[in-house]
Short mmCIF file of C-alpha atoms in Angstrom, two decimals:
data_model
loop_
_atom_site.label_atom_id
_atom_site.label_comp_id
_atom_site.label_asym_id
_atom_site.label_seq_id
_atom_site.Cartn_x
_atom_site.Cartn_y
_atom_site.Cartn_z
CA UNK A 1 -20.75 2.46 16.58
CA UNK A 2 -21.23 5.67 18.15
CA UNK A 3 -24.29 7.68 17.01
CA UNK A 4 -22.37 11.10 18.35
CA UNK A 5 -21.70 13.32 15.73
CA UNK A 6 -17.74 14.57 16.90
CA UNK A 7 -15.34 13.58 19.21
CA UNK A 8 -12.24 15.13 20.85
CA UNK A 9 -8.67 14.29 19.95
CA UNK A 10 -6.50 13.48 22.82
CA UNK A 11 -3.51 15.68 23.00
CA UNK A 12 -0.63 13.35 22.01
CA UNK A 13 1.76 15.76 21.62
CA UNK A 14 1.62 16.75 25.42
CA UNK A 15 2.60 13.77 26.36
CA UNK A 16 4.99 13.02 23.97
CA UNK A 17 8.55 14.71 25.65
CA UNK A 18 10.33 13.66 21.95
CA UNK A 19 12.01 16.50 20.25
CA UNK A 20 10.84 16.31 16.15
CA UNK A 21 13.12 18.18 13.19
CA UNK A 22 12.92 18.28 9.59
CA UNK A 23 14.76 16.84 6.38
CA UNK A 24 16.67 19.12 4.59
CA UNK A 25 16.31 17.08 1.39
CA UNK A 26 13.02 16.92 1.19
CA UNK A 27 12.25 19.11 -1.72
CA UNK A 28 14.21 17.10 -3.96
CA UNK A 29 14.10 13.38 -2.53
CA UNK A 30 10.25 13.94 -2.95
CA UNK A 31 10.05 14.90 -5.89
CA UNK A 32 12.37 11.91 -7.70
CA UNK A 33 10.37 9.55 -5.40
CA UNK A 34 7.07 11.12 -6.28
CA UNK A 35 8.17 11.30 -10.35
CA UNK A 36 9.26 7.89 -9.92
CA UNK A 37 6.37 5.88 -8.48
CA UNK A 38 3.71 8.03 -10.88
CA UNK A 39 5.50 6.83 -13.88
CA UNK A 40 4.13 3.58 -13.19
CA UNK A 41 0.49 4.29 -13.38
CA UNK A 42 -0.64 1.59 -10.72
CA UNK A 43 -3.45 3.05 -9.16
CA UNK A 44 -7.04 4.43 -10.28
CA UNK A 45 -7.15 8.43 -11.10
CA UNK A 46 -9.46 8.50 -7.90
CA UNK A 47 -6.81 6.36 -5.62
CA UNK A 48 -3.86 8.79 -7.35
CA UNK A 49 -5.48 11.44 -5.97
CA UNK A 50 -5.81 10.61 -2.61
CA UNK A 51 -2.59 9.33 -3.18
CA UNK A 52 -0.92 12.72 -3.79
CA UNK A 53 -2.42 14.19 -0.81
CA UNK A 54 -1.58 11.87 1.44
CA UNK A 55 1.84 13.19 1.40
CA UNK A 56 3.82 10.02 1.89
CA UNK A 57 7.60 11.79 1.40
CA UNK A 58 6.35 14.16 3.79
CA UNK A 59 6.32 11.50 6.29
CA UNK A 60 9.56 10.35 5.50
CA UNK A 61 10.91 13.69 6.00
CA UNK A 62 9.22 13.92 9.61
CA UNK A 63 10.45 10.37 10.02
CA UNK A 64 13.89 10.04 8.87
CA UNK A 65 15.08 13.55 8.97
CA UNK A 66 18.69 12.50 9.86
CA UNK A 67 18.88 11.19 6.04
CA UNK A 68 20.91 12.14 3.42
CA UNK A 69 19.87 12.80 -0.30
CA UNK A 70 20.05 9.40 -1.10
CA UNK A 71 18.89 7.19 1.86
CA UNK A 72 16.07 9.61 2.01
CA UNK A 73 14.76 8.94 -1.31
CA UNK A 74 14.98 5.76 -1.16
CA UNK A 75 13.04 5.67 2.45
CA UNK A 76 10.03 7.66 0.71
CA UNK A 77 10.21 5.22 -2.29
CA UNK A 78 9.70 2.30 0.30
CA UNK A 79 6.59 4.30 1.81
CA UNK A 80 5.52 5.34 -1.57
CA UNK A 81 5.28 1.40 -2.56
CA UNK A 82 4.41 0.52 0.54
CA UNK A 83 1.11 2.64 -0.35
CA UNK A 84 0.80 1.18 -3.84
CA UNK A 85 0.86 -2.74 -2.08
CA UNK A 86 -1.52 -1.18 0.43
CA UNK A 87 -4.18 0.48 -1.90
CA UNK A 88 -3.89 -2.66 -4.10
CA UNK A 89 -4.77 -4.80 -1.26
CA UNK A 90 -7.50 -3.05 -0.13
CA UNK A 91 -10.19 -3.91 -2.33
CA UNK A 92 -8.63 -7.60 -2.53
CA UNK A 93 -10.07 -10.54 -0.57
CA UNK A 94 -7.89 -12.44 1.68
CA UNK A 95 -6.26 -14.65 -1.48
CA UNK A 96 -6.01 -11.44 -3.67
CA UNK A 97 -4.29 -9.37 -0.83
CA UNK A 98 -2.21 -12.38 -0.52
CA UNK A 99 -1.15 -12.94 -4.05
CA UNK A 100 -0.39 -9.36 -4.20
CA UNK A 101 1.65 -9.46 -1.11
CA UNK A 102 3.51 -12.55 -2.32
CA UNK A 103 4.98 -10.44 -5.66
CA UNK A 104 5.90 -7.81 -3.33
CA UNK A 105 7.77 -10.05 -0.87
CA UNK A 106 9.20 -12.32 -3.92
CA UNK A 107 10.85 -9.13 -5.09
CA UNK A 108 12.60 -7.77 -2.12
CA UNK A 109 13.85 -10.73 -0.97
CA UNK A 110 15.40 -12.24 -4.48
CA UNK A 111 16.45 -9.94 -7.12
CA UNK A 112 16.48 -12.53 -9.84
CA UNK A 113 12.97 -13.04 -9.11
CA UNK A 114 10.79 -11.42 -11.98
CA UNK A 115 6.31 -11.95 -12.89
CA UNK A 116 6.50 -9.65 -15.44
CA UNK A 117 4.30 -7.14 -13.05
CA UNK A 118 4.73 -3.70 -12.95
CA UNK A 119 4.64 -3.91 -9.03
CA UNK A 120 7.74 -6.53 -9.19
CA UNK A 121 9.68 -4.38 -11.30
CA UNK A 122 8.99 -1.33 -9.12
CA UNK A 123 9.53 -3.40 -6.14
CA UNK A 124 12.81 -4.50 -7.18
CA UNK A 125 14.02 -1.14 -8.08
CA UNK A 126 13.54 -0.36 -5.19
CA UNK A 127 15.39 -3.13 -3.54
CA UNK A 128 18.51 -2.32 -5.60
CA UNK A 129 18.40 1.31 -4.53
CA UNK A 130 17.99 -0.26 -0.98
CA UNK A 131 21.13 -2.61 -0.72
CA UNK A 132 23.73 -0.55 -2.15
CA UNK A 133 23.77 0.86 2.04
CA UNK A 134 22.14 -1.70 3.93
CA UNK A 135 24.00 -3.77 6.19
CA UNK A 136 23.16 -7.78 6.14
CA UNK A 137 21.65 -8.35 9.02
CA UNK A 138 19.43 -4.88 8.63
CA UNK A 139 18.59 -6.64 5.72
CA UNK A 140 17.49 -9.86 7.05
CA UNK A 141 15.44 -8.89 9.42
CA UNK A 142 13.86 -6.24 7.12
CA UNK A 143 13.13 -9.60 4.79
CA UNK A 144 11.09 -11.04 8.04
CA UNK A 145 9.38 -7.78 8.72
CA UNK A 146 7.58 -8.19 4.73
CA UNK A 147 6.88 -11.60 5.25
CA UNK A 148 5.44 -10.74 8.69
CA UNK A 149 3.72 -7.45 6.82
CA UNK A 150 2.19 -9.39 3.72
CA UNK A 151 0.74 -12.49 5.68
CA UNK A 152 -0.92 -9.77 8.14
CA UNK A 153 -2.21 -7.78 5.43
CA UNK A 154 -4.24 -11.30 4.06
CA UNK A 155 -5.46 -11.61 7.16
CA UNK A 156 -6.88 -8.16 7.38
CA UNK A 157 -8.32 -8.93 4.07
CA UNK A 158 -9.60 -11.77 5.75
CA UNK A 159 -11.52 -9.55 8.42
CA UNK A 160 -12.72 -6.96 6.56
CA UNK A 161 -14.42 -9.30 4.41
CA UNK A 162 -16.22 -11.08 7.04
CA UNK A 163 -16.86 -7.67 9.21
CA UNK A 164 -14.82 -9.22 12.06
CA UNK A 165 -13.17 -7.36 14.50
CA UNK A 166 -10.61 -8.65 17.08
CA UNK A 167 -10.02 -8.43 20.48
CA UNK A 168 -7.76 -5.80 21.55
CA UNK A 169 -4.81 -7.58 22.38
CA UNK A 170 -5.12 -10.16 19.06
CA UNK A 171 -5.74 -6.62 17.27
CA UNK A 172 -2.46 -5.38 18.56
CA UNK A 173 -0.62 -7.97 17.63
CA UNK A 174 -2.22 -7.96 14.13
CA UNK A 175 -1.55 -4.40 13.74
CA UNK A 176 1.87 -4.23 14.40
CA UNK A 177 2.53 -6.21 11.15
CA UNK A 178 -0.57 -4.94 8.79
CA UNK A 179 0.49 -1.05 9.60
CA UNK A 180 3.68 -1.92 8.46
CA UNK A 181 5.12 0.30 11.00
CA UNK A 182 7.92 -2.47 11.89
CA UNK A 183 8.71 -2.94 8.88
CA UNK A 184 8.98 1.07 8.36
CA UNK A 185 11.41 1.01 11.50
CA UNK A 186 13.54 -1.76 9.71
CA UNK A 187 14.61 1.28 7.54
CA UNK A 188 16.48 2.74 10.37
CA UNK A 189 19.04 1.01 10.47
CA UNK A 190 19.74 1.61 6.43
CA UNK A 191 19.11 5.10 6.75
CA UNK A 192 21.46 5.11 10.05
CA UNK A 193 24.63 3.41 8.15
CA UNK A 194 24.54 1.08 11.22
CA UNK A 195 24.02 -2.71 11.30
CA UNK A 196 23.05 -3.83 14.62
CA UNK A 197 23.50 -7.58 15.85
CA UNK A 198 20.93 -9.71 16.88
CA UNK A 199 21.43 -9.72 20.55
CA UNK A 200 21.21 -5.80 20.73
CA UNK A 201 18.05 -5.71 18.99
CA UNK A 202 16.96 -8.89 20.62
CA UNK A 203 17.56 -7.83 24.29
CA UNK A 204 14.14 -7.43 25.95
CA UNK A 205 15.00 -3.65 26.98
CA UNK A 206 15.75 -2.54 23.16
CA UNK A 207 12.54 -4.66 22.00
CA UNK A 208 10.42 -2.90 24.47
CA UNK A 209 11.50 0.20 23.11
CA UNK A 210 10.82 -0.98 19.68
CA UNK A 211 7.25 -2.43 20.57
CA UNK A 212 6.43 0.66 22.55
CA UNK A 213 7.23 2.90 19.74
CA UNK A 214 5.31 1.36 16.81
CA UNK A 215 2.36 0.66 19.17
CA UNK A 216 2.18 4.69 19.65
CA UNK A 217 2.69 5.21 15.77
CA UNK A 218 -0.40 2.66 15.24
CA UNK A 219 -2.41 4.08 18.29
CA UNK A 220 -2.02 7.53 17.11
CA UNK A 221 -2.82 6.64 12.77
CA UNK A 222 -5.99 4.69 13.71
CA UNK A 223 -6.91 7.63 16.54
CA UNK A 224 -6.70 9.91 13.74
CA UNK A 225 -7.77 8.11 10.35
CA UNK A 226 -10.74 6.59 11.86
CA UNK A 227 -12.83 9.37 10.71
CA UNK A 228 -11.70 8.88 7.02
CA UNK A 229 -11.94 5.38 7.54
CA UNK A 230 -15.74 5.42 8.93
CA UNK A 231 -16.86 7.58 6.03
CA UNK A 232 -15.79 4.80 3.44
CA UNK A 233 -17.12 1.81 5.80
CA UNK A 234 -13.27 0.50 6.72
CA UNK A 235 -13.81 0.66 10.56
CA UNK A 236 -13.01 -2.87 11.13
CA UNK A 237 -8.84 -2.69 11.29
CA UNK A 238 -8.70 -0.01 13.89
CA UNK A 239 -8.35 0.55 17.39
CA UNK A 240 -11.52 3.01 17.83
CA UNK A 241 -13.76 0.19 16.78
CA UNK A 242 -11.97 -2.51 18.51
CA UNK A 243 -12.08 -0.68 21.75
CA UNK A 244 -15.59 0.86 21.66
CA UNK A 245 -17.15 -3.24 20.53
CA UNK A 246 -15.08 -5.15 23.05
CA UNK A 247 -14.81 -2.71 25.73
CA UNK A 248 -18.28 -1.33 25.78
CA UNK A 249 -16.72 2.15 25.15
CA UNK A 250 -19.11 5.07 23.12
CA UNK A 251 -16.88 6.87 20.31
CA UNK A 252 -15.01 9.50 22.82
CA UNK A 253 -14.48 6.63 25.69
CA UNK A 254 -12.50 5.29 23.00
CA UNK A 255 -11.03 8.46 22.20
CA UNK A 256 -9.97 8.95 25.64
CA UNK A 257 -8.85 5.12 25.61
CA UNK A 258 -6.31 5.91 23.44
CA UNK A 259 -4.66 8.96 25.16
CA UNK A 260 -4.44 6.80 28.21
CA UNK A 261 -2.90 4.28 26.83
CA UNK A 262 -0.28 6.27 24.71
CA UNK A 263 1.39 8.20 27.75
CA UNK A 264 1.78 4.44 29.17
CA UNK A 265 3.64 3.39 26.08
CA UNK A 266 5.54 6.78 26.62
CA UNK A 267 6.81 5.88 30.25
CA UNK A 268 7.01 2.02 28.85
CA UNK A 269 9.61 3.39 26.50
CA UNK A 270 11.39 5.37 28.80
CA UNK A 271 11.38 2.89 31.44
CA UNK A 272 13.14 0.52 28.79
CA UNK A 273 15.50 3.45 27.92
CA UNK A 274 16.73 4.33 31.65
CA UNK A 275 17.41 -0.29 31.79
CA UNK A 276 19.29 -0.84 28.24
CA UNK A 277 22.89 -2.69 29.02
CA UNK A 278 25.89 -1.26 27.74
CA UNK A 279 27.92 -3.05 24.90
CA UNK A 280 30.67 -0.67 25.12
CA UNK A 281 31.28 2.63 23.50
CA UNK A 282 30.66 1.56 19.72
CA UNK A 283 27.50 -0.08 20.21
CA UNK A 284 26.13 2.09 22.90
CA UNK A 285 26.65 5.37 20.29
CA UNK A 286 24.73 3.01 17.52
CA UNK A 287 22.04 2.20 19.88
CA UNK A 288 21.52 6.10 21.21
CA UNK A 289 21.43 6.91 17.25
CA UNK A 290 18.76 3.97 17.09
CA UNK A 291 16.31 5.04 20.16
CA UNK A 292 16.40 8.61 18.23
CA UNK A 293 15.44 6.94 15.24
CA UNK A 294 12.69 5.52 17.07
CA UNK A 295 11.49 9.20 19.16
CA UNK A 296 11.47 10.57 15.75
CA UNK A 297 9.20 8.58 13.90
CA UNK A 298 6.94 8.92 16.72
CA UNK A 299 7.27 12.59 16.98
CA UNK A 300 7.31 12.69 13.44
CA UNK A 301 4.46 10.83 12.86
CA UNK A 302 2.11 12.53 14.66
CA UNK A 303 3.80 16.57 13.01
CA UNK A 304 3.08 14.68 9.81
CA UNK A 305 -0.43 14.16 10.79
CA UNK A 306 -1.50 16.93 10.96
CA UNK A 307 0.36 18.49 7.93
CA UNK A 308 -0.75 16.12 5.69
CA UNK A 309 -4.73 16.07 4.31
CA UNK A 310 -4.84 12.57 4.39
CA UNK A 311 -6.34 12.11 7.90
CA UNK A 312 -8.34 15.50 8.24
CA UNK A 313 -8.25 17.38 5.35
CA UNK A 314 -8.36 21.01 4.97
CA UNK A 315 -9.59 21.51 8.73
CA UNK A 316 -6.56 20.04 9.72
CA UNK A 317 -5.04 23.54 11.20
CA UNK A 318 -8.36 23.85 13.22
CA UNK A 319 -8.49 20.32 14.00
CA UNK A 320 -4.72 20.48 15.62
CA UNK A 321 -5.95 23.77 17.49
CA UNK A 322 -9.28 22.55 19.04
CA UNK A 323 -8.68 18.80 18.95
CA UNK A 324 -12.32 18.57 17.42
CA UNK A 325 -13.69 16.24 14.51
CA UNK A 326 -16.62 16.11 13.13
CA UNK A 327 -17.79 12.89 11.70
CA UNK A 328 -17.96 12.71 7.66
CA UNK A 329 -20.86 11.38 6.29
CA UNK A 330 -21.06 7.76 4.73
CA UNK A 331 -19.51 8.12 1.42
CA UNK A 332 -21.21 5.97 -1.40
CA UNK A 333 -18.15 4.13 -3.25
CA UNK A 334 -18.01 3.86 -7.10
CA UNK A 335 -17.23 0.19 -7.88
CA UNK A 336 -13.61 0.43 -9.44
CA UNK A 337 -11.46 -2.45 -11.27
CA UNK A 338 -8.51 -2.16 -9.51
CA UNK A 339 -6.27 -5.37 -10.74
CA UNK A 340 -2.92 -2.95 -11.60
CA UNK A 341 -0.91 -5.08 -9.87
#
C-alpha cells in the first residue's frame, strides 16, 4: 500500500452524461423501512450506528426514484437486509459467511422455509412484500442473482481471511456478485411493473449494458469506500488494492485507474445502447424504461455518495468540492460477538 497520505478523487460525475432525480416518497418509505429493520435488533450498538448513517433508503431513493410508495419501501427493505446479511458476514469466515448466506437465500427463494432465525423471518417478510408485484421471471432470475450473491460473499470471506487479493479481471468477476449490485438491479424490473423475457435480457447488447452499469456502480463504491475500508484493515475486496498490487500502481495511479476506466464503461454502455434490436413497440418502451433504470442507479449512486456519511463522513461537502481525501488513521477494532443471525 501506498505510504501517501491523500489522494484525489476522479471526477465521475463529468463523465457520467446520466440525468439523476429524486423519490418523492422517500420521507415515508424510509422511515417504515428504517422502523422496520431496527425492530429486529440484529446488529451490535456500534454496527447500528454506522448502520444509520450509512443511509441505505437514501440510496434507494437516488436509485429507484421512479417508485411508488410501496415498491419503494420494499426496495429500501431489500438494501436495508441486504446490509444486515452483509455486516453479519463480515466478521464470519468463509463457512460462517456461508451459513449465513444460505438462511438468507433459503428464505427468498421458499416461503415455507423457516430456522427459527430472526434473519429468516425478516428475510421472508420481505419476500412476501416482494411478490405481491413481481413478475415470474423477474423473480427467477432475482433467485439466481442471491445464489450468485451468497456463494460470492463466502468466497470473499474466504479472501479476507487469508489476505488474498485477486487479479483484476478474477476480482471483477467476483465483485459483480459480492457487491450485490446485480442482484440490486434485479429489483428493477419489480419496481418497473415490467417482466422482461429471457432473450431481451439475454441479448449480448442489453447484457453489456447491464455489465457496464454495475461495473461503474462497483468501480465508483470501492473508489470511494476504500478510505473507510483501509482505516479498519478491509482493503483486500476492492479495486484500489487490486490495482495498485497487480498493476504496480502507487495509491493515486490507482485513483486515476479508476476514472479511466469508468468513462470506458460509459461509452461501453452507450455503444450497447445506440446497437439494442427492436422487439416491437411494447418491448422496446419496457426496455427504454429498463436502460433508465440502469443510468439511474449509476447516477444515483454516485449523488448518494456523497450525501451519505458512510464513505466520507462529515467532509463529504468538501470532499465533493475539491475531490481530496485524506487517509484515516488505522482504527484499533474492539473484538465484538456478532452471531445475531
Amino acid at each position: 500500500m501506498s505510504s501517501t497520505s491523500s489522494f484525489v478523487l476522479p471526477d465521475l460525475h463529468a463523465v457520467t452524461p446520466f440525468k439523476g432525480s429524486f423519490n418523492p416518497h422517500y420521507t415515508e418509505a424510509a422511515a417504515e423501512s428504517s422502523e422496520w429493520v431496527n425492530s429486529y435488533n440484529v446488529l451490535s450498538d456500534k454496527k447500528r450506528a454506522f448502520f444509520l448513517q450509512g443511509g441505505s433508503e437514501l440510496l434507494c431513493a437516488h436509485a429507484y426514484p421512479y417508485a411508488d410508495h410501496e415498491h419503494l419501501r420494499t426496495c429500501c427493505d431489500f438494501v436495508n437486509l441486504l446490509f444486515t446479511v452483509d455486516e453479519i458476514s463480515d466478521d464470519q469466515n468463509g463457512k460462517g459467511a456461508h451459513e449465513t448466506g444460505l438462511i438468507f437465500y433459503n428464505a427468498i427463494s421458499n416461503l415455507a422455509y423457516d430456522d427459527g432465525t430472526t434473519l429468516c423471518k425478516m428475510t421472508k417478510e420481505f419476500t412476501a412484500r416482494l411478490l405481491k408485484h413481481c413478475g415470474p421471471l423477474t423473480y427467477r432470475r432475482f433467485i439466481k442473482h442471491c445464489k450468485d450473491y451468497i456463494e460470492a460473499v463466502a468466497v470473499e470471506a474466504d479472501l479476507r481471511e487469508r489476505g488474498e487479493v485477486l487479479d483484476p479481471e478474477a476480482y471483477m468477476t467476483l465483485r459483480r456478485e459480492n457487491s450485490a449490485v446485480r442482484f440490486c438491479f434485479g429489483l428493477a424490473g419489480y419496481a418497473l411493473g415490467i417482466d422482461l423475457a429471457d432473450e431481451v435480457v439475454e441479448h449480448p447488447a442489453f447484457m453489456a449494458m447491464h455489465l457496464s452499469t454495475v461495473d461503474m456502480v462497483c468501480w465508483s463504491n470501492d473508489l470511494y469506500s476504500y478510505n473507510m475500508e483501509q482505516a479498519m484493515g478491509h482493503t483486500t475486496n476492492n479495486i484500489m488494492t487490486v490495482l495498485m498490487q497487480h498493476k504496480g500502481l502507487d495509491l493515486q495511479g490507482a485513483a486515476n485507474h479508476v476514472g479511466v476506466h469508468f468513462k470506458g464503461l460509459i461509452d461501453t454502455f452507450l455503444d450497447a445502447k445506440r446497437s439494442l434490436p427492436s422487439w416491437g413497440p411494447k418491448i422496446d418502451n419496457e426496455v427504454a424504461l429498463y436502460t433508465m433504470a440502469m443510468e439511474n442507479w449509476v447516477i444515483g449512486n454516485l449523488n448518494w455518495s456523497f450525501e451519505t456519511q458512510r464513505y466520507f463522513g462529515h467532509a463529504r461537502h468538501e470532499i465533493k468540492r475539491t475531490r481530496v481525501v485524506h487517509l484515516y488513521p488505522r482504527r484499533v477494532e474492539e473484538s465484538e460477538d456478532d452471531d445475531e443471525n
